Coordinates of C-alpha atoms in Angstrom, one line a residue:
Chain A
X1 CA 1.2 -10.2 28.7
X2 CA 4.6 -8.7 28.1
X3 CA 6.8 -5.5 28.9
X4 CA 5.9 -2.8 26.9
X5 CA 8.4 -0.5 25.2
X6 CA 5.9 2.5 25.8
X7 CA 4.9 4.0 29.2
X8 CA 2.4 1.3 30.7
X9 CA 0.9 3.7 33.5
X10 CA -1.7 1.5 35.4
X11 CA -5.2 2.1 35.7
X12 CA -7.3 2.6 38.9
X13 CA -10.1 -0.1 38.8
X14 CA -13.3 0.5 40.4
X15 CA -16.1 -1.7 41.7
X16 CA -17.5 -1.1 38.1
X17 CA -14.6 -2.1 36.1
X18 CA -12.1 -4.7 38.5
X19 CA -13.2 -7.6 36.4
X20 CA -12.1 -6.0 33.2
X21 CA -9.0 -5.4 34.9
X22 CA -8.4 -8.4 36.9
X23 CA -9.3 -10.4 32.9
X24 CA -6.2 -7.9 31.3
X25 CA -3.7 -9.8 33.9
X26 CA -5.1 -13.5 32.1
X27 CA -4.4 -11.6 28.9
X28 CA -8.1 -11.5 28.2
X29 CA -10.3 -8.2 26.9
X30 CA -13.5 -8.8 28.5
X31 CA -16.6 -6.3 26.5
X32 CA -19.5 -5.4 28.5
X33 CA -22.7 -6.7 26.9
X34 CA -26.2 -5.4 27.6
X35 CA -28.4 -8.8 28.1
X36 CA -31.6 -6.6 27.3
X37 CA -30.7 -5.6 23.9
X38 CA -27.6 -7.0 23.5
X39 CA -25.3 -3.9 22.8
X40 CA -21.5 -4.2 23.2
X41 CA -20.8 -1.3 25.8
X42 CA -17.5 0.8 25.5
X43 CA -16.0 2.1 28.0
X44 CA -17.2 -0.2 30.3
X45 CA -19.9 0.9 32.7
X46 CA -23.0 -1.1 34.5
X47 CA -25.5 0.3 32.5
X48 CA -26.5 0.0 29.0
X49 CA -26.4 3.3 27.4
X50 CA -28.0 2.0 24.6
X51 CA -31.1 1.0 26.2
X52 CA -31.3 2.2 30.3
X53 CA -30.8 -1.4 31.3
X54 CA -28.6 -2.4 34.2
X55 CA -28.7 -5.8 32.8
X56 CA -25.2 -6.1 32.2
X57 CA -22.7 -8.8 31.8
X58 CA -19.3 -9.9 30.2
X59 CA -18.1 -11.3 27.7
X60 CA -14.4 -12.1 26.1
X61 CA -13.8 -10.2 23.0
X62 CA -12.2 -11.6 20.1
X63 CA -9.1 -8.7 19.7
X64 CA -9.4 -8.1 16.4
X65 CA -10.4 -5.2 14.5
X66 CA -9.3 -2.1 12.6
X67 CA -7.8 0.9 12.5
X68 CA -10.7 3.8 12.6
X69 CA -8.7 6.9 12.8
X70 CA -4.6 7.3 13.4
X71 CA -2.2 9.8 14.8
X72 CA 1.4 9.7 15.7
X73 CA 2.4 12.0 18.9
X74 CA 5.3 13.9 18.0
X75 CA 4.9 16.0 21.7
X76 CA 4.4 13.8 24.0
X77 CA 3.2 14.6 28.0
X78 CA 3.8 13.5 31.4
X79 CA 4.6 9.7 31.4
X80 CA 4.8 10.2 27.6
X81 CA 7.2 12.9 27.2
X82 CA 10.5 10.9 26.3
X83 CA 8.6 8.5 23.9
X84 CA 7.5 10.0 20.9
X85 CA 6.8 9.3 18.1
X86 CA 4.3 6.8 18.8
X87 CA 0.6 6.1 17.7
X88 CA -2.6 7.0 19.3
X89 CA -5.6 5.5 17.5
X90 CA -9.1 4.3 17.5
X91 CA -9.6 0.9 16.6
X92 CA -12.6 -0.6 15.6
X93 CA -13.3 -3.9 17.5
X94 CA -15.0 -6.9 15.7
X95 CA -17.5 -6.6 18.2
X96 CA -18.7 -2.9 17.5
X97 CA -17.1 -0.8 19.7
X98 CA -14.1 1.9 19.0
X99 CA -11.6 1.9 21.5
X100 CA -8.9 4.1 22.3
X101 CA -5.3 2.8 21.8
X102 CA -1.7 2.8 21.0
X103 CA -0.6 0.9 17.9
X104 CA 2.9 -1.1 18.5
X105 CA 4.9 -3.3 16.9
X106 CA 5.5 -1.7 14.2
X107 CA 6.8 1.9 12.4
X108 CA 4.8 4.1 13.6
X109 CA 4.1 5.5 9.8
X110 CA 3.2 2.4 8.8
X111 CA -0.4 2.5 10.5
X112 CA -2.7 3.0 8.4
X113 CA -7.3 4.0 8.8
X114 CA -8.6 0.6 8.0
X115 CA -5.8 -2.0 8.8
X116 CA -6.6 -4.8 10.5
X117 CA -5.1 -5.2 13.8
X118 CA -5.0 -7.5 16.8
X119 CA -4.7 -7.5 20.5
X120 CA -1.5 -7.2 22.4
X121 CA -1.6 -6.6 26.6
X122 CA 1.3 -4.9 28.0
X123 CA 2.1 -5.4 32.0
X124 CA 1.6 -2.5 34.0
X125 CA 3.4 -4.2 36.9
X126 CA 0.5 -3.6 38.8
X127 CA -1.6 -6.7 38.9
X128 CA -2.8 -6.0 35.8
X129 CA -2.0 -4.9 31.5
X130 CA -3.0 -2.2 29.1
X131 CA -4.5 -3.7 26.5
X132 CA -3.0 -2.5 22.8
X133 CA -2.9 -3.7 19.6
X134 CA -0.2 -4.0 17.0
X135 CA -0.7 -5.0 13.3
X136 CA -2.5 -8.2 12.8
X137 CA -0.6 -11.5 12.4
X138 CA -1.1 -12.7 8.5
X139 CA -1.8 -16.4 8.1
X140 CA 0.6 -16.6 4.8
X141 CA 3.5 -15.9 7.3
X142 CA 2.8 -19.1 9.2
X143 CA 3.2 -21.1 5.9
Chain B
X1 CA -41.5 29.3 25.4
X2 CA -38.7 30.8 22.9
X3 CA -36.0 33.7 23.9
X4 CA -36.1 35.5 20.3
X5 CA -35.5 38.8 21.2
X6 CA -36.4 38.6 24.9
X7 CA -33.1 39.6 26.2
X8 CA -29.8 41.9 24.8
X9 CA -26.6 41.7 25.4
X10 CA -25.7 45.3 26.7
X11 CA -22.0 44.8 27.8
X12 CA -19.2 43.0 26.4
X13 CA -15.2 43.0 27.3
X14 CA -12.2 41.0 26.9
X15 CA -9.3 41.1 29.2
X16 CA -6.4 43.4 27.1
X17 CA -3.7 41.0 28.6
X18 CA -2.4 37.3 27.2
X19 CA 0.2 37.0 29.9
X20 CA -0.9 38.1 33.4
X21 CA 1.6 36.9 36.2
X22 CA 0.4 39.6 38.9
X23 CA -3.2 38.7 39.4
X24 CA -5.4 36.4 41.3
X25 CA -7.6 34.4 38.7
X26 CA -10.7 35.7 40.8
X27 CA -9.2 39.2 40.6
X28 CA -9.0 38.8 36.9
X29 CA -13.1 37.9 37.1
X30 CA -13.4 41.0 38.8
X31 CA -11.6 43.0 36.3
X32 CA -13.6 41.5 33.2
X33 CA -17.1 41.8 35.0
X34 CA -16.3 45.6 36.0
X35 CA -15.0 45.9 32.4
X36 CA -18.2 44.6 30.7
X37 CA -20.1 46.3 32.9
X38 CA -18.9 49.8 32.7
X39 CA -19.6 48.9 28.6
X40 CA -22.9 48.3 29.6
X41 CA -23.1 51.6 31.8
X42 CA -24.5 49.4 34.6
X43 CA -23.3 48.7 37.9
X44 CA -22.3 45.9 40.0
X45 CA -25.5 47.1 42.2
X46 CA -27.4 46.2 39.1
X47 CA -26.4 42.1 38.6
X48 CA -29.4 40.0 39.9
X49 CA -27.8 36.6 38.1
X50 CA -24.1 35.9 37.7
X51 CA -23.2 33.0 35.4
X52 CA -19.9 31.1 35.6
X53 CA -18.2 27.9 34.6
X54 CA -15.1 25.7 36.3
X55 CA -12.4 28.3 35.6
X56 CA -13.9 30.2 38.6
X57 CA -12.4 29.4 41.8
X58 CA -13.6 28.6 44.9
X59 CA -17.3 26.9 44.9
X60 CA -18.2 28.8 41.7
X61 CA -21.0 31.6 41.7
X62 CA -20.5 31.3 45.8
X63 CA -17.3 32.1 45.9
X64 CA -17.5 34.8 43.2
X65 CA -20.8 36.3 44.3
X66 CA -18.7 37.1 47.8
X67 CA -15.8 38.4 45.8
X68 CA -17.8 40.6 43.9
X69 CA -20.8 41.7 46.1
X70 CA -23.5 40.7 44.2
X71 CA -26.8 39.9 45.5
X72 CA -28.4 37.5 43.2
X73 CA -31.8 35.6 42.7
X74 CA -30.5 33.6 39.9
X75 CA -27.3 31.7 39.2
X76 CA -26.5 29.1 36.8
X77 CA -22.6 26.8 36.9
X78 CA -23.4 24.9 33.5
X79 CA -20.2 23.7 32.5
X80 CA -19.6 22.4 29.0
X81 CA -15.8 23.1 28.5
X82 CA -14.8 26.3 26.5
X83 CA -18.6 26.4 24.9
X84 CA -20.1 26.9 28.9
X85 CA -20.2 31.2 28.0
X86 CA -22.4 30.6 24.6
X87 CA -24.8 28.5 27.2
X88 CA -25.0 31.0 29.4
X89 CA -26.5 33.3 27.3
X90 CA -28.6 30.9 25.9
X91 CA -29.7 30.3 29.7
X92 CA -29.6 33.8 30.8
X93 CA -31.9 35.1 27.9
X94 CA -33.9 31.7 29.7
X95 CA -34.3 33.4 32.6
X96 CA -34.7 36.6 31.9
X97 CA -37.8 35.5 30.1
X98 CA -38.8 33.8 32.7
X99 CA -38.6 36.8 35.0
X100 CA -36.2 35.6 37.3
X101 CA -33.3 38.0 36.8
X102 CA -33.0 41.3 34.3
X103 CA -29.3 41.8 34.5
X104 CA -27.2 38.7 34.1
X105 CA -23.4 38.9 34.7
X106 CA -21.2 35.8 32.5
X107 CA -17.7 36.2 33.7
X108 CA -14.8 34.1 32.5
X109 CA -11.0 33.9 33.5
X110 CA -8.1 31.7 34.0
X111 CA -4.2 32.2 34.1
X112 CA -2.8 28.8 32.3
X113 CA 0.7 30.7 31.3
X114 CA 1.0 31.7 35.0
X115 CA -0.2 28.3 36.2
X116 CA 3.0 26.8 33.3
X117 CA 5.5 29.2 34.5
X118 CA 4.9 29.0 38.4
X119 CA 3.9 25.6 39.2
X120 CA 0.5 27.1 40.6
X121 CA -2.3 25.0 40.8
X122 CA -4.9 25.1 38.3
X123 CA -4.7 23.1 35.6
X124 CA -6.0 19.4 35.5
X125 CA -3.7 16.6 35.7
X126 CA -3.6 13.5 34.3
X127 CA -4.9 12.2 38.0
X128 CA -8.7 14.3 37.7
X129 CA -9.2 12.7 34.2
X130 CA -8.3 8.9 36.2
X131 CA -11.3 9.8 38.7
X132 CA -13.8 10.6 35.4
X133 CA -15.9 7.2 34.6
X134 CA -13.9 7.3 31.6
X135 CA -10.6 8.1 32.3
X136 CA -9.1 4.6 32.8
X137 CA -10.0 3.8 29.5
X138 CA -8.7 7.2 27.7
X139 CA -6.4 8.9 29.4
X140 CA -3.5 5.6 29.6
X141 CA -2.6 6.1 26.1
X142 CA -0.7 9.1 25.6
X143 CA -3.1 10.9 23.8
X144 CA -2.5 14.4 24.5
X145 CA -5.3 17.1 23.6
X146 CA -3.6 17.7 20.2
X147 CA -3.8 13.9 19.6
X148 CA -7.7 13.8 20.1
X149 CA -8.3 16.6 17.6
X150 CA -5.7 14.8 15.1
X151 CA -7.7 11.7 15.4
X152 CA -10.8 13.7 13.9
X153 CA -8.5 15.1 11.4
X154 CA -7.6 12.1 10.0
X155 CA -10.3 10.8 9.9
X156 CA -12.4 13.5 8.0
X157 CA -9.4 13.4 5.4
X158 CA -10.0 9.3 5.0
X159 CA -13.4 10.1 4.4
X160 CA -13.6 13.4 2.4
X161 CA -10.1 13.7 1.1
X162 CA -9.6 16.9 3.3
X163 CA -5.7 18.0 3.2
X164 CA -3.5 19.6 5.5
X165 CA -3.6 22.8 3.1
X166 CA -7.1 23.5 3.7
X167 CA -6.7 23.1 7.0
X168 CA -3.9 25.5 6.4
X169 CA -6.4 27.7 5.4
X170 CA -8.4 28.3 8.6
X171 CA -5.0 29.4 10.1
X172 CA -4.3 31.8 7.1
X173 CA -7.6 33.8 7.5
X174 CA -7.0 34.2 11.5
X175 CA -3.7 35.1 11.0
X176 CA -5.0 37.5 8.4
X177 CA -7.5 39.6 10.8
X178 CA -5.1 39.1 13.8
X179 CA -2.6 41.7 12.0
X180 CA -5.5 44.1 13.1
X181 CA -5.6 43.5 16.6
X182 CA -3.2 45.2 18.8
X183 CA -3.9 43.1 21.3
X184 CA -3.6 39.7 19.4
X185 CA -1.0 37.4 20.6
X186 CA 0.1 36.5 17.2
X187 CA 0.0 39.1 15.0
X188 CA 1.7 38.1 11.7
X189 CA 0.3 36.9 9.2
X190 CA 1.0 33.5 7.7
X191 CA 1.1 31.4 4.7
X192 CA -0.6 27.9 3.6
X193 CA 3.4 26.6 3.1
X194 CA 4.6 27.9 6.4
X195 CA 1.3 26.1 8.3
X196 CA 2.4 23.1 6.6
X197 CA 5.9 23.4 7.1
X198 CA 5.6 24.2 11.0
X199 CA 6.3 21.4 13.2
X200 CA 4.2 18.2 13.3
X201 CA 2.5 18.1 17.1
X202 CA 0.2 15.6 16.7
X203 CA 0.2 14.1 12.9
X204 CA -2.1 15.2 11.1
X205 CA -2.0 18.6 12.9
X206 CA 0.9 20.9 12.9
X207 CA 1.9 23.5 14.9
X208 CA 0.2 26.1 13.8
X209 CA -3.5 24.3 13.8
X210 CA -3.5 24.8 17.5
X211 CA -5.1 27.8 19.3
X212 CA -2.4 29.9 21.8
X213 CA -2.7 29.6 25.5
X214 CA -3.2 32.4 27.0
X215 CA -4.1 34.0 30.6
X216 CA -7.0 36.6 30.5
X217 CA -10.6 36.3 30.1
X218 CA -14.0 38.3 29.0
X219 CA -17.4 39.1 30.6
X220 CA -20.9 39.8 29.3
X221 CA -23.9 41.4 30.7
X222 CA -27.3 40.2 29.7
X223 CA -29.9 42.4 30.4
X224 CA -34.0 42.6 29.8
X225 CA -35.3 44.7 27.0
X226 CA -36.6 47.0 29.5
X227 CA -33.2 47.0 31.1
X228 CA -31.4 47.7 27.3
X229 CA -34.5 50.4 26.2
X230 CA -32.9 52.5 29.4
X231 CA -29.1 52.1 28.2
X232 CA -27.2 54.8 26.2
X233 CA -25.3 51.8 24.9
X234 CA -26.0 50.0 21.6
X235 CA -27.1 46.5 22.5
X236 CA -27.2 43.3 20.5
X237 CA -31.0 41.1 20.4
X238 CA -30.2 37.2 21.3
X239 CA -32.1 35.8 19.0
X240 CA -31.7 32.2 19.0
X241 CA -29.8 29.2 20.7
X242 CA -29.0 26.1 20.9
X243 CA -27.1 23.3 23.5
X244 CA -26.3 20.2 22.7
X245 CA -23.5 17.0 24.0
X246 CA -22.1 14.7 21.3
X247 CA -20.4 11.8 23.0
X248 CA -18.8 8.6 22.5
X249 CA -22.2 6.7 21.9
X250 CA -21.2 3.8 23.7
X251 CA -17.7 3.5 21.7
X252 CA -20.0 4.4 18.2
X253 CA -18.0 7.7 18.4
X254 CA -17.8 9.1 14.9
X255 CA -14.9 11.6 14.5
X256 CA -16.1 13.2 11.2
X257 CA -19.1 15.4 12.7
X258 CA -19.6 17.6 15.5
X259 CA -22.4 18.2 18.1
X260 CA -23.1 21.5 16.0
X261 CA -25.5 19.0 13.9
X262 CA -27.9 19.5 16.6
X263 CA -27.3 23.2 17.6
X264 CA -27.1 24.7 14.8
X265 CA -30.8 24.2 13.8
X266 CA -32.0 24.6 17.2
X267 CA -30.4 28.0 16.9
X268 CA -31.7 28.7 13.5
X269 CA -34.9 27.8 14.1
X270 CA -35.4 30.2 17.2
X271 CA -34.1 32.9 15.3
X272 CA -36.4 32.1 12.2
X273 CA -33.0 32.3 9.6
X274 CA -31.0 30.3 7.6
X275 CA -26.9 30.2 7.5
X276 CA -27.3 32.1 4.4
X277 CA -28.6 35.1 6.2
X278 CA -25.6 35.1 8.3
X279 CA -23.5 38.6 7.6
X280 CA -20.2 37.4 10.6
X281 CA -19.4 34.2 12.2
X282 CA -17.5 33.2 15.1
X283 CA -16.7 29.5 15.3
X284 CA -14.9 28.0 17.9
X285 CA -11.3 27.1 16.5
X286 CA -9.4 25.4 19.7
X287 CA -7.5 23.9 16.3
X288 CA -8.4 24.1 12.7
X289 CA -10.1 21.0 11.6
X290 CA -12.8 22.3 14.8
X291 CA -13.1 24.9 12.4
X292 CA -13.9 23.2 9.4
X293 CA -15.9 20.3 10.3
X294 CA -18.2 23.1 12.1
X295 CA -18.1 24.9 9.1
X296 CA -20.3 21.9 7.9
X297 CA -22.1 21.1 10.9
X298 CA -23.6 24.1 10.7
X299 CA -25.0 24.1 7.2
X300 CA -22.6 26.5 5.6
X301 CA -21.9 23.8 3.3
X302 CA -22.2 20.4 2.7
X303 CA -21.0 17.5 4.7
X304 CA -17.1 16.6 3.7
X305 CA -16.7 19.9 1.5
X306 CA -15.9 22.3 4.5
X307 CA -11.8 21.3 3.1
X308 CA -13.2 23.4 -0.5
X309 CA -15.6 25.9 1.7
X310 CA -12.4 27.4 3.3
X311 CA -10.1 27.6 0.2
X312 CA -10.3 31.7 -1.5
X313 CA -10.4 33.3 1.5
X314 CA -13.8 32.2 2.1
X315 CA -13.4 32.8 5.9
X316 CA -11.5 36.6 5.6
X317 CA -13.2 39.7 6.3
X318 CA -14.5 42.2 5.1
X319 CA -15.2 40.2 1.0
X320 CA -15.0 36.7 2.2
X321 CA -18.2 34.4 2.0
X322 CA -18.5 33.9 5.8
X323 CA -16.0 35.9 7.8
X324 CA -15.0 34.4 10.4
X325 CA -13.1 35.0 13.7
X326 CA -12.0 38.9 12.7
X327 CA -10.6 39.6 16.2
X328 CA -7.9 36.9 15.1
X329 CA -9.8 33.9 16.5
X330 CA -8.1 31.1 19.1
X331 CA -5.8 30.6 16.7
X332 CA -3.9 33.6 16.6
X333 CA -5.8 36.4 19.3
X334 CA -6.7 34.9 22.3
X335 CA -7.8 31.4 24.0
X336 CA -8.1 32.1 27.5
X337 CA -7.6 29.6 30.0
X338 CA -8.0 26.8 27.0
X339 CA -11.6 28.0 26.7
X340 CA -12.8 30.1 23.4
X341 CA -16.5 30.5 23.9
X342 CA -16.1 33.8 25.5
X343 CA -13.9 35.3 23.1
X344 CA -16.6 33.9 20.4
X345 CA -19.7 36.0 21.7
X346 CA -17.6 39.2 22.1
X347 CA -16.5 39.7 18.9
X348 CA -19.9 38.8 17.5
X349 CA -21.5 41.6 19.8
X350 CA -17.9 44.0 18.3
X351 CA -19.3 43.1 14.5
X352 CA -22.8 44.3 14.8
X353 CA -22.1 47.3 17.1
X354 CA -19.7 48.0 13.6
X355 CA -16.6 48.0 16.6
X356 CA -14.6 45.3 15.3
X357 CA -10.9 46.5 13.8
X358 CA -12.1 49.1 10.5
X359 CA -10.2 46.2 8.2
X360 CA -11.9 43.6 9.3
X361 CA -15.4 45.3 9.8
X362 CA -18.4 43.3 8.2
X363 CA -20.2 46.1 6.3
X364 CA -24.1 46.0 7.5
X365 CA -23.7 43.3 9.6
X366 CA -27.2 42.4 11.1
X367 CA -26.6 39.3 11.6
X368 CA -24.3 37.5 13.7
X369 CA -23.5 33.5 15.1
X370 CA -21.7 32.6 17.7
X371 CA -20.5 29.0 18.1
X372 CA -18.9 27.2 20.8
X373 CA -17.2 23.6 21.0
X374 CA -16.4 22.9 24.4
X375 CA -14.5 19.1 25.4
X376 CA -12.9 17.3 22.6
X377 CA -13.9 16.6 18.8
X378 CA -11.9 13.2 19.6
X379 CA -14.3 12.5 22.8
X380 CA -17.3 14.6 23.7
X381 CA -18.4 17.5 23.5
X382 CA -20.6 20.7 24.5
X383 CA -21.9 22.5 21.3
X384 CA -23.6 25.6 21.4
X385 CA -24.5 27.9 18.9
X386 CA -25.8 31.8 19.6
X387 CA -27.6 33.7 16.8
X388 CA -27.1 37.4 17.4
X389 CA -28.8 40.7 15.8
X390 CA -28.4 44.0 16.0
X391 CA -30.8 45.9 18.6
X392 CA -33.4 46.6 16.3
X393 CA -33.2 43.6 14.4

């Protein structure tokens, strides 16, 4: 978990969704799973839209996935305003879902639909982090 | 039980202003429902349903039913963003069929340039979208309204190799019948370059792919046939419609379609047509790629080639293929209070009454369809889709 150079509003947690909250401070994603059929839930909720269940429990997700569809905010609002450009996407977790996101870490014309990218949690300094993601780490650059 | 032809639409008005600083937003209801009223040559006396959405204030039809004196047996508050006035005629031809009502009052208004320029309430803040069950996990990121539509963008040009220039197009043809309308907020016409030159707001999406915001507002009456038989006034026959919500499937969201897949038939199907037999269209276009990918949706052409459908001035009256938006559309005429739906069915009903602008006039139009897309292509949404005729259709 580290100090974001975006905005980093906090979220407000419910009974519903304190544990996936409470898991962001660990620096861990955790993904609602239904244990009826087994569907990865986003957002998080206690019932499986999927299937009607209320069966439903958590799991930690990997943080990897790609990039499903990209913009870069040239007007920001609110919290946002002084910060632009930066990148709003949807990335496609490993696990199913597509979650909406910023993409850091790197120019924001440099994201691209379909790179692969990897977890990052950024503190709000409010007991817990926003998860983002930045590009993913290449194995070659630990050699 | 189907509503083909068992209700008209008798009355139809859109607020003259886009900047209104001196009203109430319930006095501006009052001044649309009066307006489409006196088109209908009825009477407040006359309204047995009233149909309204969130941009009325005060506990909705409650509030407004006081306001305005009606006495009502039927109301309906179905709220599906800027599509809920498509609904409502869907639901008032419903009832009307059902017997419950024979004059139904659809009244819509809002001040959002007011609201910007005075600090009054009235617009949602970041802080309502935090209290939705989805809000903590959206509305953290930055991504403005813009943003959400850009997202679809981009992804129906990864997909279909759509460009900015078509997109460009949408804007080109409402600019086009907007020169018409003395009322439109932006009047001039544009060009492909200068759509594609104007300022990037949210990447893909410039500028001027975004509807204007404006204060104002429209009302419809929707009456019985025995009601419209009585009426000096040319009515239009509701013919067929169709609701649906697309959401986020349980983060399966896919950005490339819209919730005009379901509809559209639905629509279709009432009214026993196909999209060929459609002489106007009015297609909600909060941006352009709305446009476009409903273009598709709706089976004017095939899936991905809505970027091709759009080039020639497919979309401009009177010679285009579909003409489209002639009262100058979101994009360029009117958006009031960030919700289009309205605006959609009135010039539908101005098209086959032959009262759109003479330039932009559909020749023989018998055949009309309004479409709404309420929420967010980026999200979810409320899709509705309104297949209109002419009286004796």
């Amino acid at each position: 978990v580290i100090t974001a150079g975006l905005p980093t509003p906090a979220p407000v947690p419910s009974p519903e969704t304190e544990a996936f909250w409470d898991a962001t401070a660990e620096g861990r994603l955790l993904l609602p799973r239904c244990r009826a059929c087994g569907y990865t839930i986003w957002y998080p909720r206690s019932m499986c839209p999927s299937c009607a269940s209320t069966d439903v429990d958590w799991f930690e997700g990997s943080g990897r996935g790609i990039v499903y569809s990209v913009t870069i905010i040239h007007r920001g609002e609110g919290a946002y305003r002084e910060s632009t450009p930066y990148v709003v996407a949807y990335v496609e977790l490993d696990e199913g879902p597509r979650v909406l996101t910023n993409v850091v870490g790197c120019a924001p014309d440099e994201v691209r639909v379909g790179q692969a990218v990897e977890l990052t949690f950024h503190d709000t300094g409010q007991g817990n982090a926003l998860p983002r993601f930045r590009p993913a780490h290449r194995e070659e650059d630990d050699g | 039980m189907s509503i083909r032809g068992k209700a008209f639409i008798a009355g139809a008005y859109e607020h003259p202003r886009r900047e209104i600083p001196d009203r109430s937003v319930a006095q501006v209801h009052a001044e649309v429902a009066l307006g489409a009223l006196a088109d209908a040559d009825l009477a407040i006396d006359d309204v047995d349903a009233y149909f309204c959405a969130s941009d009325a204030p005060g506990i909705g039809p409650l509030s407004m039913a006081d306001y305005l004196g009606l006495r009502l047996s039927h109301v309906d508050t179905t709220e599906t963003g800027g599509s809920s006035y498509i609904v409502h005629v869907g639901h008032a031809a419903e009832a009307i069929a059902a017997g419950t009502c024979s004059v139904a009052l659809i009244t819509l208004a809002g001040l959002p340039r007011a609201a910007r320029n005075a600090s009054r309430p009235g617009t949602r803040s970041a802080g309502f979208f935090l209290t939705t069950p989805e809000g903590t996990f959206e509305a953290l990121y930055g991504a403005t309204t813009v943003g959400m539509y850009a997202l679809a963008a981009r992804r129906h040009m990864h997909e279909f190799g759509t460009t900015r220039e078509q997109l460009a197009h949408v804007k080109v043809a409402a600019s086009h019948h907007a020169q018409f309308n003395p009322r439109a907020l932006l009047p001039n016409v544009v060009t492909v370059d200068e759509v594609v030159e104007s300022p990037v707001v949210a990447d893909p999406l410039h500028r001027l792919d975004r509807c204007v915001v404006t204060d104002g507002g429209g009302a419809l009456v929707v009456v019985s046939p025995e009601v419209a038989r009585e009426l000096p006034r040319r009515c239009v026959k509701v013919l067929g419609h169709g609701e649906a919500v697309k959401h986020t499937s349980g983060g399966r969201i896919d950005l490339t379609y819209t919730g005009a897949v379901w509809s559209g038939p639905r629509a279709f199907a009432e009214a026993g047509i196909t999209p060929a037999d459609i002489d106007y269209a009015s297609i909600y276009d909060s941006f352009t790629i709305t446009v476009l990918e409903t273009i598709e949706d709706l089976g004017f052409c095939d899936k991905g080639k809505g970027g091709t459908f759009v080039l020639d001035g497919s979309l401009q009256a009177p010679d285009g293929r579909l003409p489209t938006n002639t009262d100058g559309g979101g994009l360029c005429n009117n958006h009031p209070t960030n919700r289009g739906g309205m605006t959609k069915v009135i010039e539908a009903v101005r098209q086959l009454r032959a009262e759109a602008a003479p330039e932009v006039q559909v020749p023989d139009c018998e055949l009309a369809l309004a479409h709404g897309t309420g929420g967010s292509l980026g999200t979810r949404m409320g899709s509705a889709t309104l297949v209109l005729g002419q009286e004796d259709s």
